mmCIF file of C-alpha atoms in Angstrom:
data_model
loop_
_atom_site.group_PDB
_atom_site.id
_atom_site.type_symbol
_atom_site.label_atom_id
_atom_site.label_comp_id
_atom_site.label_asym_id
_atom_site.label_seq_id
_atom_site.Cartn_x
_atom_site.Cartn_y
_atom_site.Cartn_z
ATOM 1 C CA UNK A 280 132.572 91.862 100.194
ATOM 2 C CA UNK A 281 130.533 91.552 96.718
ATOM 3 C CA UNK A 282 127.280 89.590 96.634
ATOM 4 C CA UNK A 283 125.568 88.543 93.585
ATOM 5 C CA UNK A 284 121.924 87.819 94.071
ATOM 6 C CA UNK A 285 118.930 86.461 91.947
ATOM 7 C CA UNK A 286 117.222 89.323 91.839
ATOM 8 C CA UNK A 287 113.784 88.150 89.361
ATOM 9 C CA UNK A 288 111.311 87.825 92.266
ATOM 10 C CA UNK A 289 112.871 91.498 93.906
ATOM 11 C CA UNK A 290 111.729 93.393 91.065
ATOM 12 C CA UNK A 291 109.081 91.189 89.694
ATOM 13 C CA UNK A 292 107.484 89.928 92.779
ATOM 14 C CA UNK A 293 105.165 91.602 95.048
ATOM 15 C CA UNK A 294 104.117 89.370 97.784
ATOM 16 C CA UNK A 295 105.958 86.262 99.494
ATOM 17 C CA UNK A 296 109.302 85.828 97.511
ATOM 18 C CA UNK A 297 109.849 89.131 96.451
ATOM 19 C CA UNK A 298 109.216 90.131 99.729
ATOM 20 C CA UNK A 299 111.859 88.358 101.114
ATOM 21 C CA UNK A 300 114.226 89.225 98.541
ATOM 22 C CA UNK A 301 113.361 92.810 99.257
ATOM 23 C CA UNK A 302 114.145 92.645 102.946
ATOM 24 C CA UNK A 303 117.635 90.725 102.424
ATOM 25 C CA UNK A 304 118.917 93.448 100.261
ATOM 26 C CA UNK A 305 117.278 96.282 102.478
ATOM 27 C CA UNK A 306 118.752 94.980 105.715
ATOM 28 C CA UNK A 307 122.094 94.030 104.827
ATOM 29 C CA UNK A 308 122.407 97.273 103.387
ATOM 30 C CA UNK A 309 121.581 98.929 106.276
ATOM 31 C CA UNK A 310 123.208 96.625 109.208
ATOM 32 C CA UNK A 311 126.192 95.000 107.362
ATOM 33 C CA UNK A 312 129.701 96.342 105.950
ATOM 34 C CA UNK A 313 128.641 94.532 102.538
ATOM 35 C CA UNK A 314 130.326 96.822 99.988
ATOM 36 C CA UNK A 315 128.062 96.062 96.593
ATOM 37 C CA UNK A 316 124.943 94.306 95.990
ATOM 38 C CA UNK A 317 125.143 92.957 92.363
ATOM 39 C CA UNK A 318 121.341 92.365 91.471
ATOM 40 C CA UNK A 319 120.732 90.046 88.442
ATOM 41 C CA UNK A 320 117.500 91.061 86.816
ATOM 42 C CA UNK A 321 115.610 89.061 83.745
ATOM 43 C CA UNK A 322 114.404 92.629 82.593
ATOM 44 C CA UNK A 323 113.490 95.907 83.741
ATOM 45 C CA UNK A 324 111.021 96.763 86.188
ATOM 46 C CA UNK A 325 108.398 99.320 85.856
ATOM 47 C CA UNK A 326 108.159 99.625 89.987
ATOM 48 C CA UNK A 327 111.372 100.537 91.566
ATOM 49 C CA UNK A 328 110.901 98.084 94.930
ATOM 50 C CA UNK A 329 114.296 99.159 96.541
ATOM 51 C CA UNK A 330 114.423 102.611 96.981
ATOM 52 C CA UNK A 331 118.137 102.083 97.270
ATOM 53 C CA UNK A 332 121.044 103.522 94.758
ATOM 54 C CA UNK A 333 124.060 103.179 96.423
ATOM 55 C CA UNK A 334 126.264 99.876 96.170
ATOM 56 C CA UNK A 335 123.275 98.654 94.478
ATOM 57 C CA UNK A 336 124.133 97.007 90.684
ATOM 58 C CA UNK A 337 121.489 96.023 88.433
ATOM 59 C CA UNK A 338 122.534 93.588 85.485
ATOM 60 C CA UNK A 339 120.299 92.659 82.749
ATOM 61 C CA UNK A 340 120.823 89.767 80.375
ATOM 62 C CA UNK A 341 123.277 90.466 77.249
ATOM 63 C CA UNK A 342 122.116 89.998 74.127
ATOM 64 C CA UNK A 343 118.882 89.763 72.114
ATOM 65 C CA UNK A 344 118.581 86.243 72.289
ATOM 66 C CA UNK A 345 118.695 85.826 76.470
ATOM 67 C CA UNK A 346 116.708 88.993 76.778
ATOM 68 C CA UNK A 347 113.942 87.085 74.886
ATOM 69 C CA UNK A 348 114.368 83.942 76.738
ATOM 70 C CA UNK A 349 115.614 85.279 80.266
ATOM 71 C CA UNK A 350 113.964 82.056 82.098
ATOM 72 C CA UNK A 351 116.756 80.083 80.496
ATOM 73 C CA UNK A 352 119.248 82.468 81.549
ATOM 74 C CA UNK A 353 118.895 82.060 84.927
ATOM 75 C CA UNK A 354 119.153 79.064 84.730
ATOM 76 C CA UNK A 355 122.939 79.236 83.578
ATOM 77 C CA UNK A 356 124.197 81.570 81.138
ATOM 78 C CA UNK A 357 123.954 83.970 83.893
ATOM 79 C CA UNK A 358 126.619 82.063 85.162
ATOM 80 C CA UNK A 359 129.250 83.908 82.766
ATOM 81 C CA UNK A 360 128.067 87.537 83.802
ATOM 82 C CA UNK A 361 128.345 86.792 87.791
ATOM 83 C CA UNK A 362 132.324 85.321 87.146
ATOM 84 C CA UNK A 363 133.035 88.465 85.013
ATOM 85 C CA UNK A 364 132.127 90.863 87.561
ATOM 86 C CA UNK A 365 134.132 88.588 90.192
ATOM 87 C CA UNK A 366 131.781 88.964 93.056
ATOM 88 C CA UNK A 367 132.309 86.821 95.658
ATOM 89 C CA UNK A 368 129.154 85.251 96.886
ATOM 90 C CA UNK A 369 126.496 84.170 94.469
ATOM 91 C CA UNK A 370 123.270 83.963 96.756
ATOM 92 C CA UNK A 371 119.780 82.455 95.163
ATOM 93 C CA UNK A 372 117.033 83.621 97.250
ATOM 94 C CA UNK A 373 114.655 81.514 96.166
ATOM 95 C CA UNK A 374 115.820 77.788 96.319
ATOM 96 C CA UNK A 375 117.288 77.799 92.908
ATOM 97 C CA UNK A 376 121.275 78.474 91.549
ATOM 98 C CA UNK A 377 122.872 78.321 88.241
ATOM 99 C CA UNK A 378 124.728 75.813 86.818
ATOM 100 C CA UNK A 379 128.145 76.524 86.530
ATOM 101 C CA UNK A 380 129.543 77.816 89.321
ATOM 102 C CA UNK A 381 130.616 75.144 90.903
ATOM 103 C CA UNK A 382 134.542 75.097 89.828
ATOM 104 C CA UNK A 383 134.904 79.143 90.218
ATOM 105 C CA UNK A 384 136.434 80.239 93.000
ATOM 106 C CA UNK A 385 132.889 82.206 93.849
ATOM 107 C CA UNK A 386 130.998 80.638 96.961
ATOM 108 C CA UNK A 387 127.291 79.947 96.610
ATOM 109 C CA UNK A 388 124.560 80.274 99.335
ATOM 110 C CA UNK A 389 120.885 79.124 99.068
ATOM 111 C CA UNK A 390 117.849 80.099 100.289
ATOM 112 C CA UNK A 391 115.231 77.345 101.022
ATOM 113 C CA UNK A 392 112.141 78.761 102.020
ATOM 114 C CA UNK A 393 109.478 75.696 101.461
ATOM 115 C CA UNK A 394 109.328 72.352 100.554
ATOM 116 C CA UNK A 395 105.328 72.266 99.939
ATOM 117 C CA UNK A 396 105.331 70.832 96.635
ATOM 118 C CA UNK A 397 107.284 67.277 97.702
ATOM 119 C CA UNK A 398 105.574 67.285 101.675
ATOM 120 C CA UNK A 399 102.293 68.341 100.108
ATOM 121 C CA UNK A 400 102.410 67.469 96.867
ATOM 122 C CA UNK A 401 98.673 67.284 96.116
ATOM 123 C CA UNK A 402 98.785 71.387 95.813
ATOM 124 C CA UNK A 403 101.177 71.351 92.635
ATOM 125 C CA UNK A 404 100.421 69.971 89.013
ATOM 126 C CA UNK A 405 102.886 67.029 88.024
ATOM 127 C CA UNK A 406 105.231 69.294 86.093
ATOM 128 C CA UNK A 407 105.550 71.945 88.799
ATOM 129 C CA UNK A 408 106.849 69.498 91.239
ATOM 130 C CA UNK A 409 108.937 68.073 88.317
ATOM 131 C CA UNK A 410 110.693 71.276 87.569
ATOM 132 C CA UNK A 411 111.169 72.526 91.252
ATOM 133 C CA UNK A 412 112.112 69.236 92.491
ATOM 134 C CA UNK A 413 115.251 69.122 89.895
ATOM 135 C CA UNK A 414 116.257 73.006 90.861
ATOM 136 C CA UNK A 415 116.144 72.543 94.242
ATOM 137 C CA UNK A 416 117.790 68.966 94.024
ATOM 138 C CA UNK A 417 120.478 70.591 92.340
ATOM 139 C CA UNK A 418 120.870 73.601 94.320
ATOM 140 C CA UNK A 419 121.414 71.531 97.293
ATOM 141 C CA UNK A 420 124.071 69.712 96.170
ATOM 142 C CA UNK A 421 125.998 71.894 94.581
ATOM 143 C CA UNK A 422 125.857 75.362 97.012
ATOM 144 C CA UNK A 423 128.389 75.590 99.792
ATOM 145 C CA UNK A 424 125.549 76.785 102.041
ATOM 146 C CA UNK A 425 122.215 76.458 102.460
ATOM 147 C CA UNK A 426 119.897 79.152 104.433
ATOM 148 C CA UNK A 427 116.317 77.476 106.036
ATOM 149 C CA UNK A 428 113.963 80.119 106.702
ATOM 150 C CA UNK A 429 112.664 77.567 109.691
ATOM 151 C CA UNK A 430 113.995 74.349 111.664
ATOM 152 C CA UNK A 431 110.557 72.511 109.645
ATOM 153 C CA UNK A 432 112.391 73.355 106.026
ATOM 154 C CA UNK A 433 115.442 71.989 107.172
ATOM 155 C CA UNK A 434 113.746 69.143 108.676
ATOM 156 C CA UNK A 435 112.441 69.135 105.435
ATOM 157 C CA UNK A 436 115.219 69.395 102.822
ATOM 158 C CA UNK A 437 117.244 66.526 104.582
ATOM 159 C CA UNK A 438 114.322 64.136 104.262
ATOM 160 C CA UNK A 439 113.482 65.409 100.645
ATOM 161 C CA UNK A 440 116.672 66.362 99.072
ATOM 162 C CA UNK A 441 119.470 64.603 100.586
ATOM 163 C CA UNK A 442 121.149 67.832 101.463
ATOM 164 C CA UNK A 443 123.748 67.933 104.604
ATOM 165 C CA UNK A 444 122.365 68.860 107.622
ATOM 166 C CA UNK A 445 125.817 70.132 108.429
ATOM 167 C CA UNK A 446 125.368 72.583 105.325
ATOM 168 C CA UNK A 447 122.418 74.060 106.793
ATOM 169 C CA UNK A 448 121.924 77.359 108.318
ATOM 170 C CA UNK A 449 118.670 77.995 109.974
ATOM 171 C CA UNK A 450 118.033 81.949 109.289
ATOM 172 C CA UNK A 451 114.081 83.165 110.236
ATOM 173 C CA UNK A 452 112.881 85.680 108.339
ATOM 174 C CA UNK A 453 111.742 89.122 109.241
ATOM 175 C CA UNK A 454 109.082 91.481 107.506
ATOM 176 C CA UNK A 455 108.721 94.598 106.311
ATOM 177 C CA UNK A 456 109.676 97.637 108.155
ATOM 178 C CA UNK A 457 105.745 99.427 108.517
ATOM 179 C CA UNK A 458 104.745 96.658 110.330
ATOM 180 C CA UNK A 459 107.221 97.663 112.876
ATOM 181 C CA UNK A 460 105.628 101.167 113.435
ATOM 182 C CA UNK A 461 102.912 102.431 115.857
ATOM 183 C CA UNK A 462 100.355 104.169 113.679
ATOM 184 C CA UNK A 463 98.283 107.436 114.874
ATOM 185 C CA UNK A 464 94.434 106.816 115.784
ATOM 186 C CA UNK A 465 93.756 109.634 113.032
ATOM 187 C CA UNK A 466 95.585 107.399 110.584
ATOM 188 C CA UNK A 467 94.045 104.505 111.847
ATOM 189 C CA UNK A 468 90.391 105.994 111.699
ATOM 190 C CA UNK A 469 90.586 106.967 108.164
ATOM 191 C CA UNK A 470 91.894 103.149 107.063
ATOM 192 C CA UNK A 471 88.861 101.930 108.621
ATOM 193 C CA UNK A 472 86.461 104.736 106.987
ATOM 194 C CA UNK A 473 88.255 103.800 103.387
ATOM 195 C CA UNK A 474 87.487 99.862 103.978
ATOM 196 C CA UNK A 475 84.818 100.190 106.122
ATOM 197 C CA UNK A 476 85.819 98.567 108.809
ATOM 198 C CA UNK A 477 83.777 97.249 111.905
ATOM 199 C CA UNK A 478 85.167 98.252 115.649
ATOM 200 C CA UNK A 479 86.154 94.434 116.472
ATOM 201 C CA UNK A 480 87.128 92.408 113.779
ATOM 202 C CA UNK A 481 89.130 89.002 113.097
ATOM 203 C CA UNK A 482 91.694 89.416 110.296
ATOM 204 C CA UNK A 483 93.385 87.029 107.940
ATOM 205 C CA UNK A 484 95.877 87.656 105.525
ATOM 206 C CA UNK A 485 97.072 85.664 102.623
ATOM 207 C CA UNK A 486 95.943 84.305 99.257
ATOM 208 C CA UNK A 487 92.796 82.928 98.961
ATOM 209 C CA UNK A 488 94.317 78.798 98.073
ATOM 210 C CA UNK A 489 93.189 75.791 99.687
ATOM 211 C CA UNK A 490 96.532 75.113 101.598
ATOM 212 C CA UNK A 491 96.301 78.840 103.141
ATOM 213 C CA UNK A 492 92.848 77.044 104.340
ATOM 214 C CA UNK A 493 90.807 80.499 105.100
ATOM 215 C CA UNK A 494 87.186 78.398 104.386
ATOM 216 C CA UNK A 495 88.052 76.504 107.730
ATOM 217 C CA UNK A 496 87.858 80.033 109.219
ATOM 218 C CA UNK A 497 84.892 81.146 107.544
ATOM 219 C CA UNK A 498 82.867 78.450 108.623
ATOM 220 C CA UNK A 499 84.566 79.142 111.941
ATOM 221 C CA UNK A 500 82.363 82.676 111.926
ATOM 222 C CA UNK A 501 79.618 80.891 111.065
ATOM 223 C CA UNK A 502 77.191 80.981 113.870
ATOM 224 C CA UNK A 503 78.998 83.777 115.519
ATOM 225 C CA UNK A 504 78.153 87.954 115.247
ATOM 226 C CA UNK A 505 81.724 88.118 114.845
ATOM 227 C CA UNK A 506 83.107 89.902 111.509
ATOM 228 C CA UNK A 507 85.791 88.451 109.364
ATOM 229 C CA UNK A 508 88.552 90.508 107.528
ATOM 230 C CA UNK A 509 90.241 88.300 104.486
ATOM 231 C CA UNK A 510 93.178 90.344 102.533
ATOM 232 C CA UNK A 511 94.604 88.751 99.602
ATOM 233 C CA UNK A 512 94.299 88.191 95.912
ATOM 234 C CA UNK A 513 91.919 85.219 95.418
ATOM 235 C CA UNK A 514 92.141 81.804 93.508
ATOM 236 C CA UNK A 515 89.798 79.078 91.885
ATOM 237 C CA UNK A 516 89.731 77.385 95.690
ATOM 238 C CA UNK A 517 87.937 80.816 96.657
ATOM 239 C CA UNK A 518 84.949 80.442 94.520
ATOM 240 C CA UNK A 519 84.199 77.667 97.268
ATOM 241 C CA UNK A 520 84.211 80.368 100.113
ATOM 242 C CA UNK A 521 81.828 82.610 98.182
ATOM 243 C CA UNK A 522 79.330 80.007 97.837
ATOM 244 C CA UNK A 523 79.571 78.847 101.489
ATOM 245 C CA UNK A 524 79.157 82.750 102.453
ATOM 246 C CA UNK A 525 76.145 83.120 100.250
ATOM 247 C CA UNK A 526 74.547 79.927 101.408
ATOM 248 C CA UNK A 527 74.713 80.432 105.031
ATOM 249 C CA UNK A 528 73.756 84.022 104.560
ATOM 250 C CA UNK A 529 77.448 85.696 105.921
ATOM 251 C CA UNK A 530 77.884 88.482 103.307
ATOM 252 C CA UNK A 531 77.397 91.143 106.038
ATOM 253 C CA UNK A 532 80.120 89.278 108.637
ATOM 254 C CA UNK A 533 82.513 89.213 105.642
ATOM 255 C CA UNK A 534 84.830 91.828 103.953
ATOM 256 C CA UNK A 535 87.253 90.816 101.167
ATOM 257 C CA UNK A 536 90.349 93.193 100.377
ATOM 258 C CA UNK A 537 92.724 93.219 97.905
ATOM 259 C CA UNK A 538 95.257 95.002 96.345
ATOM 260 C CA UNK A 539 96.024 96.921 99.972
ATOM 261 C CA UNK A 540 99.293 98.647 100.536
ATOM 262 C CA UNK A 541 101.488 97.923 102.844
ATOM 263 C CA UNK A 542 101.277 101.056 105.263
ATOM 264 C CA UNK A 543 97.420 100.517 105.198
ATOM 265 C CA UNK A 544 97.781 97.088 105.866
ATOM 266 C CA UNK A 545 99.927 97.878 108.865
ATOM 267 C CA UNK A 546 97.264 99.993 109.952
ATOM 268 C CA UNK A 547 94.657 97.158 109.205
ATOM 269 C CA UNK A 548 96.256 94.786 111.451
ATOM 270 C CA UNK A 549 96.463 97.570 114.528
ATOM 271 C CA UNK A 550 93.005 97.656 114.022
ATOM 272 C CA UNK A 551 91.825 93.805 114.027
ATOM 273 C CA UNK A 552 90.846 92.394 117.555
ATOM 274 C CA UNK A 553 92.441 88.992 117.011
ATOM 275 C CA UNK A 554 94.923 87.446 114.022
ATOM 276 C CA UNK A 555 93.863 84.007 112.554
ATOM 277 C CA UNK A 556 96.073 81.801 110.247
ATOM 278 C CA UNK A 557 94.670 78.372 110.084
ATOM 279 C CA UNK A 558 97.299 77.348 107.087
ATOM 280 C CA UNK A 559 98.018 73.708 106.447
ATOM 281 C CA UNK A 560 101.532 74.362 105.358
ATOM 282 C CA UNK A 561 103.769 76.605 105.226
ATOM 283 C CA UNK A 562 107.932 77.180 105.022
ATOM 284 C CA UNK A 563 107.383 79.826 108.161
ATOM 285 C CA UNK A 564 104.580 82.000 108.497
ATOM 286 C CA UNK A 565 105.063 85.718 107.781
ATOM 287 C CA UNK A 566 101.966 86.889 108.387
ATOM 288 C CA UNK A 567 102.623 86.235 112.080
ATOM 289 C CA UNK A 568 105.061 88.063 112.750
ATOM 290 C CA UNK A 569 103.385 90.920 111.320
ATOM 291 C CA UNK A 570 100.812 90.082 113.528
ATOM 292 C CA UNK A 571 103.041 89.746 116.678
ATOM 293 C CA UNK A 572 104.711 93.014 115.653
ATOM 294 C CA UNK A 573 101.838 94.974 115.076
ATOM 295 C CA UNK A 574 100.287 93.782 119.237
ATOM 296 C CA UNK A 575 97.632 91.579 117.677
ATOM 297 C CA UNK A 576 97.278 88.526 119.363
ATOM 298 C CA UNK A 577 97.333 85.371 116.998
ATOM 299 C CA UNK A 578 95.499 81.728 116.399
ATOM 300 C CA UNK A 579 97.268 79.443 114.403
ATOM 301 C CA UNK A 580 97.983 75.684 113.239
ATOM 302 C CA UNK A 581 99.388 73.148 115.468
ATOM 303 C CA UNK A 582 102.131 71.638 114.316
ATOM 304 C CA UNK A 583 104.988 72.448 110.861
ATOM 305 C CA UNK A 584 106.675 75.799 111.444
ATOM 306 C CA UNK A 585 103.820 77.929 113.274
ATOM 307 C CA UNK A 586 104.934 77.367 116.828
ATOM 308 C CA UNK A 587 108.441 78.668 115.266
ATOM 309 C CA UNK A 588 106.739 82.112 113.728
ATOM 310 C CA UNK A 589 104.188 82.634 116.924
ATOM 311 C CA UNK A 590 105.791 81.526 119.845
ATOM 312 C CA UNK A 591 105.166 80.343 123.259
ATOM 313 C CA UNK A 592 102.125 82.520 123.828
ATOM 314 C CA UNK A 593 99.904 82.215 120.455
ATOM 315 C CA UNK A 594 97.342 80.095 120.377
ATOM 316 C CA UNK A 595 97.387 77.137 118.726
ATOM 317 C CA UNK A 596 94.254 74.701 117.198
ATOM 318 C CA UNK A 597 94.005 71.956 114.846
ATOM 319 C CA UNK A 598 94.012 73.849 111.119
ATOM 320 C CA UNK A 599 90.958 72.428 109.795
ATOM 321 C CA UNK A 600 89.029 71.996 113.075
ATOM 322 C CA UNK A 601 86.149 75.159 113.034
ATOM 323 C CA UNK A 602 85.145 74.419 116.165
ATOM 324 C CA UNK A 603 87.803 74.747 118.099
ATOM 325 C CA UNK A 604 88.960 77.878 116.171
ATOM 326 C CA UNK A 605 85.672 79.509 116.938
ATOM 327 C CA UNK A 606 86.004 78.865 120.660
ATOM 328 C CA UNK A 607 89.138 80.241 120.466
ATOM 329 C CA UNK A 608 88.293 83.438 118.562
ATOM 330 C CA UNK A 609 85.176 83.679 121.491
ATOM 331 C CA UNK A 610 88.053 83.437 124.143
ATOM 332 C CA UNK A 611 89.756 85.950 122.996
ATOM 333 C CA UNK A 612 87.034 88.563 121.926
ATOM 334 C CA UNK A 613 85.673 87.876 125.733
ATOM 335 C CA UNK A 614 88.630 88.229 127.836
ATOM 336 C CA UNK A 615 90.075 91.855 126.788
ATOM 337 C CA UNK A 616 92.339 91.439 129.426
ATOM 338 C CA UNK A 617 93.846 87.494 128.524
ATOM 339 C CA UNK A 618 94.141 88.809 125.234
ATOM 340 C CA UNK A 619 96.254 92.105 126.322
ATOM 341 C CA UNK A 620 99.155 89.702 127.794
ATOM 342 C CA UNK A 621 99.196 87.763 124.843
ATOM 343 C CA UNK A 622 99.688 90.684 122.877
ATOM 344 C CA UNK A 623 102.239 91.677 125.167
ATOM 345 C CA UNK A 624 103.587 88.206 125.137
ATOM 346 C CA UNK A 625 104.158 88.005 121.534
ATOM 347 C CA UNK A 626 105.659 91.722 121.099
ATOM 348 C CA UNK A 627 108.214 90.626 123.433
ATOM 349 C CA UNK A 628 108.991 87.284 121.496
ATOM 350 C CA UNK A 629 108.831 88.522 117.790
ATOM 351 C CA UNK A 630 112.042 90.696 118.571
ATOM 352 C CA UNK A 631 114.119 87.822 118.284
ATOM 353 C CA UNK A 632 112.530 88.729 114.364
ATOM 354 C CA UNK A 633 114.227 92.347 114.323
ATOM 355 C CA UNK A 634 116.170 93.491 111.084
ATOM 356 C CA UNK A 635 119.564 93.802 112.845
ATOM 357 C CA UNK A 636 119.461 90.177 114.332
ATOM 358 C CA UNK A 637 118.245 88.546 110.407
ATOM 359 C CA UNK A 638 121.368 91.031 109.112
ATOM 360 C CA UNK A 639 123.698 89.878 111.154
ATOM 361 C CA UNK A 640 123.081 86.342 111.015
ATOM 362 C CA UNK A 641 122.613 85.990 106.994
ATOM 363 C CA UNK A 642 125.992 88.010 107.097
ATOM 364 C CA UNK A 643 127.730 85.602 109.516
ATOM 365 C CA UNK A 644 126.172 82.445 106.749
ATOM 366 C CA UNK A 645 128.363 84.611 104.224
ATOM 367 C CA UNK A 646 131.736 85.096 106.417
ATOM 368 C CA UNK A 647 131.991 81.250 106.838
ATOM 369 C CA UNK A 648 131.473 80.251 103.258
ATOM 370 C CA UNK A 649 134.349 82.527 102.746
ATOM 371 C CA UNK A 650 137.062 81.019 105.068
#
């Protein structure tokens, strides 16, 4: 088997997308017969985010005129590079495919991973929705298969984009190997030296946007002697948490982080006392599962795709209601014992997460668009 895969957000990526792309190739490398991964890049990376050289093909576009204007080439004239190397699965990882595919005898699978900009719509400028409602219109109807990272985005793209429910393959994600791994208390100790890190902390992790909703969690701390860990690159919306911070006089609760990698990260979240992810919306939730891998117990949003990420043992609160979130956090940080089971609880439940079961299922997606 030969899979072609847009490849831009792998190597040009470093959070959410690229992450996932990153994964997919990673896993199915490691837990599937797939012979050669046939990466189409826009243009070179300076980071090599694979780590992998075997059965691993990077093409670039031909020419001066699509290496200038790759955007466009993705869009199609990619198209004539993926039928001359005759792979036989052409899979977009990111919602989007190429025209011209259709009448080749090379099956198509899709990744949807979110349909935010049509259910929330509010969070995207008019010509962002615009353009990603036409891709991902298109993709739908025209791939042979479509993967939903969560039963809420294929809820989702039946209500918003017509596409066949029958087409659909629900496929949850999985993260990133480190978070998988028990760290050492040495290793552990220095992270929190480096960052400064209290002994009991609440963590969040995520960009700092209004949809990811981490001022409803601030002002959640407020009022508390609890101290707040946020890690992620900020936006305009977090100019709003700064003031609120300075205002109620929280700039010794807080810590901000950015730029963290991922082993330290892993470590981070060994360290934190209790998870919180009061998002608004969200395809799945992969911060969760990091959570629930790494034995931290997690609060999250009612509702969407969280109860899907966190299972039956998380805890679960309105997203923008701080006062329930703070009695929750007080549970938790109270009752060292209630919150051991739950971290129990969710270990147990996030292997249904593990790298061999996403493998083997996106494989399985593959095998039947082949028969």
């Amino acid at each position: 088997m030969k899979i072609g895969f847009d490849a831009k957000r792998i190597f040009h990526n470093n959070t959410g997308l690229g992450n996932y792309g990153r994964d997919a190739i990673r896993i199915l490398y490691r837990y599937t017969p797939i012979e050669k991964f046939v990466l189409y890049n826009t243009a070179p990376s300076n980071v090599d985010r694979l780590d992998i050289q075997k059965k691993i093909y990077i093409k670039y576009p031909k020419g001066w005129f699509w290496k200038k204007f790759s955007s466009l080439w993705r869009l199609g004239p990619v198209s004539k590079q993926i039928i001359k190397d005759k792979v036989d699965i052409f899979h977009g990882l990111t919602g989007e495919l190429p025209s011209g595919l259709k009448k080749t005898n090379i099956a198509t699978v899709v990744t949807i991973h979110d349909l935010i900009f049509l259910t929330h719509p509010h969070y995207y400028s008019f010509f962002d929705r615009l353009i990603y409602t036409k891709k991902f219109r298109y993709a739908a109807a025209n791939t042979d298969r479509i993967i939903a990272i969560s039963e809420q985005t294929k809820r989702d793209a039946v209500q918003y984009l017509d596409a066949d429910p029958e087409k659909i393959t629900v496929v949850y994600q999985g993260c990133n190997d480190v978070y998988k791994k028990e760290y050492d208390q040495h290793y552990k100790d220095e992270v929190r030296k480096k960052y400064n890190l209290p002994q009991e902390f609440v963590l969040n992790v995520g960009t700092l946007q209004e949809r990811k909703n981490a001022f409803t969690l601030v002002k959640a701390i407020n009022g508390t002697d609890y101290h707040l860990v946020l890690v992620g690159s900020e936006k305009k919306y977090a100019q709003k948490i700064h003031s609120y911070i300075r205002e109620n006089k929280l700039q010794s609760q807080i810590i901000f982080l950015k730029n963290v990698g991922d082993t330290e990260l892993a470590a981070i979240y060994q360290l934190a006392t209790v998870f919180c992810y009061p998002s608004i919306c969200e395809g799945f939730g992969i911060p969760i599962i990091e959570a629930l891998f790494s034995k931290t117990a997690v609060i999250t949003s009612e509702g969407g795709c969280f109860a899907e990420a966190g299972g039956p043992h998380s805890v679960y609160v309105a997203s923008l209601d701080a006062d329930a979130l703070r009695n929750e956090i007080r549970r938790l940080f109270e009752n060292p014992a209630l919150r051991k089971q739950i971290e129990e609880d969710g270990y147990s439940f996030v292997q249904k997460f593990s790298d061999d079961r996403v493998a083997q299922n996106i494989y399985e997606v593959y095998k039947s668009v082949l028969v």
